[in-house]
XYZ file of C-alpha atoms in Angstrom:
567
model
C -12.771 12.723 32.681
C -15.235 9.705 32.372
C -16.589 7.538 35.212
C -14.962 4.370 35.051
C -15.852 0.800 36.111
C -13.481 -2.059 37.058
C -15.151 -5.466 36.118
C -16.117 -8.039 38.077
C -13.780 -11.179 38.891
C -14.450 -14.355 37.489
C -15.985 -17.602 39.560
C -13.443 -20.003 40.612
C -15.319 -22.502 39.113
C -13.617 -20.673 35.339
C -10.502 -19.783 37.039
C -10.500 -23.674 37.711
C -11.022 -24.620 34.348
C -8.674 -21.828 33.340
C -5.450 -22.758 35.996
C -3.509 -23.171 33.266
C -3.241 -19.524 32.228
C -2.054 -16.710 34.420
C -4.711 -14.728 36.575
C -4.893 -11.855 34.055
C -5.137 -13.796 31.390
C -7.947 -15.839 32.979
C -10.012 -12.895 33.318
C -9.324 -11.520 29.683
C -10.286 -14.878 28.382
C -13.974 -14.748 30.433
C -14.494 -11.031 29.715
C -14.455 -12.598 25.617
C -16.901 -15.509 26.935
C -14.017 -17.976 26.677
C -14.650 -20.586 29.523
C -12.374 -23.270 28.715
C -9.290 -24.643 27.895
C -10.155 -25.763 24.486
C -11.944 -22.788 23.387
C -9.052 -21.105 24.579
C -6.169 -22.448 22.477
C -8.673 -22.017 19.380
C -9.012 -18.603 20.037
C -5.367 -18.032 20.495
C -4.321 -20.163 17.500
C -6.836 -19.297 14.494
C -6.504 -21.849 11.822
C -7.665 -20.954 8.624
C -9.109 -24.100 7.161
C -11.014 -24.559 10.469
C -12.325 -21.443 11.164
C -13.423 -20.188 7.751
C -16.572 -20.745 5.835
C -17.845 -22.550 2.817
C -18.523 -19.924 0.163
C -21.248 -21.786 -0.951
C -22.999 -21.240 1.613
C -24.223 -17.624 0.458
C -27.169 -17.377 -1.053
C -27.204 -16.501 -4.996
C -23.228 -17.014 -4.899
C -23.455 -20.054 -7.524
C -25.599 -18.162 -9.548
C -23.526 -15.299 -9.575
C -20.269 -17.137 -10.442
C -22.245 -18.929 -13.501
C -22.915 -15.184 -14.571
C -19.407 -13.868 -14.299
C -18.026 -16.941 -15.954
C -20.286 -16.334 -18.977
C -19.142 -13.102 -19.633
C -15.643 -13.773 -19.256
C -16.232 -16.663 -21.477
C -18.211 -14.302 -23.968
C -15.857 -11.489 -23.144
C -18.565 -9.226 -22.236
C -17.291 -5.653 -20.351
C -17.868 -5.856 -16.621
C -17.752 -2.976 -14.464
C -16.720 -2.729 -11.211
C -18.164 -0.799 -8.892
C -17.043 -0.314 -5.514
C -17.399 2.065 -2.278
C -14.741 4.827 -2.027
C -13.907 3.849 1.527
C -11.271 1.536 3.078
C -13.331 -1.611 2.747
C -14.576 -1.044 -0.788
C -11.474 0.255 -2.110
C -9.556 -3.035 -1.155
C -12.677 -5.563 -2.184
C -11.908 -3.588 -6.098
C -8.519 -4.278 -5.687
C -9.475 -8.054 -5.015
C -11.777 -8.341 -7.993
C -9.240 -6.581 -10.006
C -6.485 -8.871 -9.523
C -8.152 -11.927 -10.454
C -9.251 -10.855 -13.267
C -5.795 -9.431 -14.317
C -4.654 -13.209 -13.045
C -6.836 -14.871 -15.340
C -5.857 -12.906 -18.407
C -9.104 -11.508 -18.741
C -8.955 -7.459 -19.720
C -12.347 -6.316 -20.443
C -12.927 -4.868 -17.411
C -12.814 -1.314 -15.650
C -13.241 -0.212 -12.196
C -15.368 2.728 -11.064
C -15.306 4.387 -7.590
C -17.639 6.986 -7.094
C -17.131 10.689 -6.384
C -17.386 11.149 -2.199
C -18.806 14.553 -2.546
C -20.511 14.522 -5.794
C -21.858 11.005 -6.164
C -22.746 10.178 -2.643
C -22.778 6.729 -1.065
C -24.045 3.395 -3.544
C -25.118 3.043 -6.874
C -25.655 6.453 -9.081
C -28.460 7.328 -11.425
C -25.827 9.957 -13.278
C -23.197 7.315 -13.125
C -25.297 4.253 -14.538
C -26.241 6.423 -17.641
C -22.393 6.814 -18.535
C -21.514 3.805 -17.640
C -24.091 2.423 -20.137
C -22.062 4.457 -22.573
C -19.457 2.496 -22.508
C -21.118 -1.016 -23.546
C -20.789 -2.348 -20.246
C -22.819 -5.598 -20.280
C -22.204 -6.629 -16.555
C -22.199 -4.189 -13.114
C -20.564 -6.025 -10.150
C -21.066 -3.816 -6.848
C -18.272 -4.136 -4.243
C -19.461 -3.036 -0.381
C -22.749 -1.030 -1.706
C -25.678 -1.744 -3.486
C -27.941 -3.568 -1.178
C -30.238 -0.131 -1.112
C -29.988 0.382 -5.144
C -33.802 -0.716 -5.639
C -33.964 2.279 -8.160
C -30.928 2.224 -9.229
C -30.852 -1.473 -10.432
C -34.035 -1.140 -12.361
C -32.472 1.619 -14.089
C -29.267 -0.487 -15.061
C -31.673 -3.131 -16.092
C -33.672 -0.635 -18.304
C -30.167 0.556 -19.697
C -29.553 -2.872 -21.138
C -26.924 -3.881 -17.867
C -27.047 -6.303 -15.115
C -26.201 -6.239 -11.891
C -24.678 -8.486 -9.219
C -24.736 -7.026 -5.325
C -22.028 -7.726 -3.325
C -22.409 -6.326 0.106
C -22.546 -6.486 3.737
C -24.358 -3.545 5.021
C -28.098 -4.337 6.355
C -30.616 -4.546 3.662
C -33.774 -2.540 3.277
C -37.857 -3.627 3.055
C -37.067 -4.466 -0.842
C -34.289 -5.898 -2.107
C -32.883 -4.559 -5.541
C -34.400 -7.119 -8.820
C -30.657 -7.537 -9.105
C -29.172 -10.574 -10.969
C -27.951 -12.079 -7.922
C -27.376 -10.924 -4.358
C -24.185 -12.019 -2.113
C -25.192 -10.562 1.134
C -24.616 -12.712 4.557
C -27.400 -10.409 6.013
C -29.808 -11.120 3.303
C -33.555 -13.028 4.225
C -32.895 -16.654 3.519
C -28.945 -16.369 3.501
C -27.087 -19.609 5.690
C -23.908 -18.430 6.000
C -23.327 -18.909 9.320
C -21.123 -15.613 10.496
C -22.682 -12.512 9.665
C -20.378 -9.724 10.112
C -18.099 -10.169 7.005
C -16.863 -6.736 5.639
C -17.386 -5.598 1.811
C -14.036 -6.823 0.816
C -14.495 -10.304 2.414
C -17.707 -11.020 0.948
C -16.159 -10.614 -2.386
C -12.849 -12.145 -1.710
C -15.715 -15.313 -1.222
C -16.889 -14.408 -4.383
C -13.197 -15.047 -5.799
C -12.824 -18.244 -4.166
C -15.766 -19.579 -5.774
C -14.885 -18.228 -9.368
C -11.675 -19.812 -8.907
C -13.225 -23.562 -7.981
C -15.727 -23.342 -10.720
C -13.426 -21.907 -13.151
C -10.470 -24.303 -13.418
C -8.486 -21.633 -14.173
C -4.751 -22.334 -14.162
C -4.246 -20.150 -11.180
C -1.330 -21.789 -8.881
C -3.292 -23.042 -5.884
C -2.955 -20.812 -2.790
C -2.821 -17.864 -5.082
C -6.029 -16.068 -3.289
C -4.170 -16.513 -0.296
C -1.944 -13.253 -1.472
C -5.295 -11.362 -1.448
C -5.618 -11.526 2.468
C -3.655 -8.622 2.900
C -6.705 -6.781 1.104
C -9.259 -8.910 3.028
C -7.084 -8.298 6.107
C -6.887 -4.737 5.889
C -10.244 -4.136 5.009
C -11.622 -6.149 7.952
C -9.664 -3.932 10.624
C -10.802 -1.064 8.632
C -13.746 -0.994 8.318
C -14.263 -1.841 11.929
C -16.889 -5.043 11.988
C -16.217 -7.131 15.355
C -13.162 -8.718 15.196
C -14.685 -12.221 16.634
C -15.189 -15.451 14.722
C -13.828 -15.738 11.320
C -13.323 -11.776 11.317
C -10.728 -12.570 13.807
C -8.995 -15.584 11.239
C -9.466 -13.404 8.188
C -7.546 -10.137 10.349
C -4.882 -12.557 11.724
C -4.017 -14.239 8.465
C -4.150 -10.600 6.740
C -1.633 -9.392 8.560
C 0.626 -12.552 8.126
C 0.429 -11.533 4.342
C 0.363 -7.826 4.783
C 4.066 -8.340 6.879
C 5.494 -10.044 3.587
C 3.252 -8.480 1.057
C 4.004 -8.292 -2.565
C 2.394 -5.620 -3.230
C 4.654 -2.401 -4.243
C 1.939 0.270 -2.924
C 2.160 -1.213 0.627
C 5.915 -1.347 0.470
C 6.011 1.906 -0.475
C 3.365 3.240 1.920
C 4.923 1.556 4.896
C 8.410 2.998 3.792
C 7.190 6.474 3.325
C 5.472 6.420 7.350
C 8.252 4.185 8.659
C 6.690 1.491 9.723
C 8.577 -1.807 10.008
C 6.621 -4.395 7.765
C 7.398 -7.237 9.581
C 5.613 -5.864 12.557
C 3.115 -4.431 10.748
C -0.067 -4.577 13.739
C -3.761 -3.358 13.646
C -2.839 0.094 14.892
C -0.440 0.741 12.220
C -3.701 -0.410 10.099
C -6.287 1.933 11.998
C -4.184 4.748 12.851
C -1.378 5.350 9.582
C -2.781 3.726 6.844
C -6.260 3.725 6.707
C -6.696 7.209 7.261
C -4.373 7.774 4.422
C -6.645 5.508 2.239
C -9.747 7.098 3.106
C -7.969 10.522 2.408
C -7.983 9.977 -1.512
C -11.860 10.225 -1.429
C -12.411 12.927 0.993
C -9.401 15.053 -0.924
C -11.159 14.082 -4.258
C -8.615 11.724 -5.393
C -10.322 8.462 -4.798
C -8.329 6.415 -7.708
C -5.090 7.690 -6.533
C -5.551 5.466 -3.438
C -6.979 2.298 -5.815
C -3.854 2.933 -8.220
C -1.139 2.625 -5.546
C -2.697 -0.659 -4.031
C -2.903 -2.143 -7.527
C 0.145 -1.248 -9.089
C 3.088 -3.525 -9.902
C 5.470 -0.701 -10.746
C 7.531 0.114 -7.885
C 8.211 3.671 -9.410
C 4.592 4.936 -9.752
C 4.164 2.997 -5.938
C 7.040 5.097 -4.763
C 5.098 8.136 -6.152
C 2.222 6.929 -5.004
C 2.503 6.702 -1.529
C 4.394 10.062 -1.333
C 1.208 11.850 -3.022
C -1.100 10.038 -0.682
C 0.773 11.231 2.208
C 0.858 14.622 1.252
C -2.947 14.761 0.192
C -3.600 13.017 3.929
C -1.274 15.832 5.382
C -3.747 18.508 3.344
C -6.381 16.679 4.847
C -5.283 16.783 8.470
C -4.746 21.055 7.615
C -8.368 21.302 6.326
C -9.512 19.494 9.307
C -7.889 21.130 11.676
C -8.825 24.275 10.126
C -12.636 23.759 10.084
C -12.248 22.305 14.064
C -10.879 25.695 14.897
C -13.721 27.862 13.139
C -16.201 25.893 14.977
C -14.173 26.459 18.574
C -14.017 30.559 17.509
C -17.447 30.022 17.070
C -17.874 28.474 20.675
C -15.726 30.614 22.164
C -17.771 34.229 21.465
C -20.999 32.486 22.957
C -21.618 33.787 26.368
C -22.208 30.171 27.240
C -21.339 26.947 25.949
C -23.692 25.231 24.238
C -25.183 22.105 25.438
C -24.591 20.609 21.707
C -22.578 22.112 19.083
C -24.048 22.956 15.214
C -22.504 24.774 12.616
C -21.569 24.506 9.512
C -20.172 26.673 6.151
C -21.065 26.654 2.693
C -17.191 26.337 1.809
C -16.649 23.138 3.961
C -16.627 19.796 1.992
C -18.921 17.251 3.336
C -16.176 14.486 3.437
C -14.390 16.308 5.767
C -17.130 16.910 8.061
C -16.941 13.208 10.244
C -13.583 13.594 11.471
C -13.834 17.041 12.581
C -17.340 16.193 14.315
C -15.608 12.952 15.914
C -12.630 15.490 17.057
C -15.041 17.828 18.495
C -17.816 15.379 20.018
C -14.677 13.935 21.815
C -13.327 17.353 22.861
C -16.203 18.947 24.179
C -17.902 16.000 25.324
C -21.094 17.294 23.525
C -22.803 15.996 20.100
C -22.175 18.138 17.318
C -24.103 18.303 13.911
C -21.961 19.740 11.164
C -22.794 20.805 7.655
C -20.990 21.900 4.184
C -21.830 22.230 0.826
C -20.901 19.734 -1.808
C -20.005 20.249 -5.800
C -23.755 20.031 -6.565
C -24.857 22.652 -4.336
C -26.264 20.184 -2.343
C -25.731 20.253 1.620
C -24.901 17.454 3.448
C -23.557 17.146 7.210
C -22.315 14.726 9.746
C -23.468 14.492 13.450
C -21.474 12.599 16.358
C -22.910 11.529 19.896
C -21.456 12.150 23.452
C -22.677 8.657 24.008
C -25.548 10.106 25.497
C -27.763 11.248 22.514
C -29.447 9.121 20.327
C -28.684 11.242 17.034
C -30.511 9.141 15.018
C -33.623 9.451 16.687
C -33.003 13.132 17.253
C -33.134 13.157 13.581
C -36.009 11.316 12.799
C -37.870 13.578 15.211
C -37.398 16.896 13.246
C -39.829 18.630 11.351
C -40.585 17.025 8.271
C -38.832 18.507 5.108
C -35.942 19.810 6.859
C -33.746 17.261 5.807
C -34.272 15.459 2.779
C -32.758 12.181 4.070
C -30.808 10.945 6.842
C -29.334 7.706 8.376
C -26.801 6.256 10.683
C -26.897 4.602 13.716
C -27.325 5.923 17.785
C -23.795 7.547 17.632
C -23.124 8.831 14.499
C -25.005 9.747 11.298
C -24.945 11.568 7.918
C -27.786 13.837 6.610
C -28.617 16.376 3.883
C -30.318 19.489 4.701
C -32.913 21.376 2.222
C -31.476 24.189 0.432
C -34.290 26.346 1.514
C -34.648 25.246 5.309
C -31.131 25.462 6.456
C -31.468 28.932 7.744
C -33.654 27.061 10.487
C -31.173 24.001 10.768
C -29.486 25.430 13.814
C -32.254 26.512 15.558
C -34.432 23.097 14.886
C -31.853 21.440 15.979
C -31.266 22.793 19.266
C -35.116 22.983 19.642
C -34.967 19.396 19.512
C -32.277 18.877 21.737
C -34.293 20.252 24.560
C -37.010 18.511 23.582
C -35.371 14.862 24.256
C -34.965 12.824 27.408
C -31.333 12.286 28.242
C -31.939 9.431 30.264
C -28.592 7.068 30.070
C -25.358 8.592 31.450
C -22.386 8.178 29.232
C -21.127 4.759 29.336
C -18.102 4.123 31.925
C -15.112 3.576 30.966
C -14.266 -0.207 31.722
C -11.049 -1.509 33.311
C -9.903 -4.999 33.096
C -7.726 -4.804 35.842
C -5.486 -2.735 38.267
C -1.909 -3.092 37.765
C 1.306 -0.942 38.936
C 3.871 0.512 36.692
C 6.203 -2.361 37.844
C 3.997 -5.327 35.972
C 4.569 -3.509 32.657
C 7.337 -6.011 31.382
C 7.546 -8.545 28.005
C 6.231 -11.411 29.985
C 2.763 -9.731 30.450
C 2.944 -8.416 27.048
C 3.382 -11.432 25.205
C 0.352 -12.319 26.836
C -1.423 -9.673 25.592
C -0.375 -10.340 22.147
C -1.694 -13.235 22.442
C -5.434 -11.795 22.204
C -4.595 -9.690 19.145
C -5.909 -8.615 16.619
C -7.900 -5.890 18.438
C -10.802 -3.902 17.747
C -14.197 -3.904 17.841
C -15.729 -7.128 20.098
C -11.798 -7.965 20.805
C -11.123 -4.894 22.799
C -7.546 -3.748 23.624
C -7.729 -4.381 27.657
C -7.655 -0.869 29.767
C -5.981 -1.145 32.894
C -5.625 1.128 35.936
C -2.435 2.458 37.293
C -3.296 3.964 40.914
C -1.145 7.023 42.451
C 1.427 7.607 40.124
C 3.701 10.932 39.492
C 5.146 11.885 36.439
C 8.808 12.352 36.600
C 8.751 14.466 33.235
C 6.369 15.176 30.746
C 6.544 17.383 27.516
C 4.284 18.235 24.395
C 5.565 16.855 21.087
C 4.649 16.619 17.615
C 4.502 19.161 14.593
C 1.957 21.493 16.769
C 2.654 20.572 19.931
C -0.270 18.307 19.837
C 0.351 14.642 21.522
C 1.489 14.385 25.275
C 4.158 12.394 26.599
C 4.810 11.265 30.029
C 7.749 9.608 31.834
C 7.883 7.588 35.035
C 11.119 6.475 36.344
C 10.529 6.328 40.402
C 11.049 2.720 41.324
C 11.484 1.453 37.691
C 14.383 -0.522 36.284
C 14.031 1.744 33.303
C 11.991 4.450 32.173
C 8.634 3.946 31.437
C 6.543 6.054 28.719
C 3.160 6.704 28.430
C 1.701 8.830 25.232
C -1.634 10.431 24.546
C -1.969 11.783 20.795
C -4.089 14.698 19.936
C -4.354 15.640 23.821
C -5.815 18.880 24.046
C -4.561 21.775 26.859
C -6.451 20.794 30.186
C -6.531 20.554 33.841
C -4.283 17.598 33.568
C -1.350 19.812 32.659
C -1.536 21.708 35.653
C -1.779 18.310 37.708
C 1.396 17.482 35.746
C 2.932 20.289 36.620
C 2.486 20.480 39.812
C 3.423 15.903 39.833
C 0.088 15.701 41.741
C -0.412 11.961 41.747
C -3.087 10.705 39.912
C -4.712 7.763 38.814
C -4.064 6.516 35.487
C -6.025 4.280 32.707
C -4.032 3.356 29.749
C -3.396 0.267 27.659
C -0.329 -1.572 26.933
C 1.800 -1.538 23.677
C 5.072 -1.789 21.732
C 6.592 0.700 20.054
C 8.610 0.149 16.840
C 9.874 3.917 16.752
C 13.554 4.093 15.311
C 13.123 0.285 14.895
C 13.646 -0.550 18.349
C 10.872 -2.249 19.899
C 10.156 -0.503 23.111
C 7.530 -1.184 25.581
C 4.634 1.955 26.399
C 1.708 3.045 27.888
C -1.252 4.376 25.463
C -3.006 7.004 27.642
C -6.996 6.739 27.842
C -7.744 9.012 30.842
C -6.756 10.390 33.975
C -8.629 10.511 37.375
């Protein structure tokens, strides 16, 4: 249970400016720094032409276009080198589809092995690529930190065009050209594009400069991949990203891709109402499962295929692979819980590892444990090259990046991340000291900040939850980072029914009936057994924090609450 804080009321002056909207809509607009009707209408009604920026503002884009068009004209072999996640893979599909559309076939896609190759350009892989007589490498969602690797590629006779969105280091790679809105000197006004969106801009420039026989507006069909990646990569859904995700969802709902249609069917999703939640909680984990379970090309092949039979088989296989991933994650989490249960006292920070654990699965395990125990978590495993890699997650109080920086020299060979999550590589000869050093560093760390409170947007009664209110809330979608789904406080509620559901009874469902015209369900997925179950059994009144959503279970639209916390 976390603390909560109700957001302040908005000033009268702003209420007057937004008087055409309901008080709740006024408040939600004000929280998004929207204080006039004109701004509100622009927010509620994204316009593709108005709200997207000119791709020519990206530094080096003209230079990159000239080089790619030269390669196409001379039939030079091109290799597309993308990241393995749900941003890099859709980005790879975007460039793949463009080359196919213009009839260029002398290219191939390479996606690195998550556990063995790691993130970004890889020296060993570059040597293998050079044997294929590749003349040009185009990176997607990676490469901006590959200073050494780009030099190696040049020595092997290959030029590199980098398309990326990650923050550059102090030195830029000496690539042929770099397309990244975050590089120094770049004039692109929006700095939060995902990697797939960056390569989409490149494709738009290639279409304009190449004058290919492509049907006008063909590039907009690629927005299914751009929208997918924008939501999946958790970039802020503001500004241009709101527009790209909005129109991306429009295309996703009528996608031409057999792979996506099969994935929808396999997971009982209704295509015409696909939402950002479906992307985040259903589809993205399955795309990421491919690389986490060492079959990265399965996801890429599924998204690019035009064959219905291959799509159906691929979607089924990807679902099974995701089930296997979930079982592995659950097994690892169970091992850590058993370790904790045997301790005399519950630790203030959780540190665990096993040479049998796949590093690619540690992030989801660490996130789950950090949420369940409300403690920082450091986990390590071993990859196929006997390298010890780990992931860490914060309890929202500890700065895990600063803790890693404070560890003794030589313990970590490499690390990265930010305040609340990160990754690291441990020196093999120091692994036996790893837990001890983490605990020691944690004791010396001053935790000055309390965990951030849960921000409540407004108080409502259960009777307020109806379709009129929901239609107002849907105007704010798509929700995500920078445009969070509103959270409401329902005071003094008491359940009429409750139950655990799911394959392993891991989810919670509460039903409210008293005083309502029809029953209202509230659900919490992956709800751990705790004191809340006792309160539910005793039918004790409590305060409930929840968001409002539309469920399409069995293709029937129904309002329900998504539980966030009990108080």
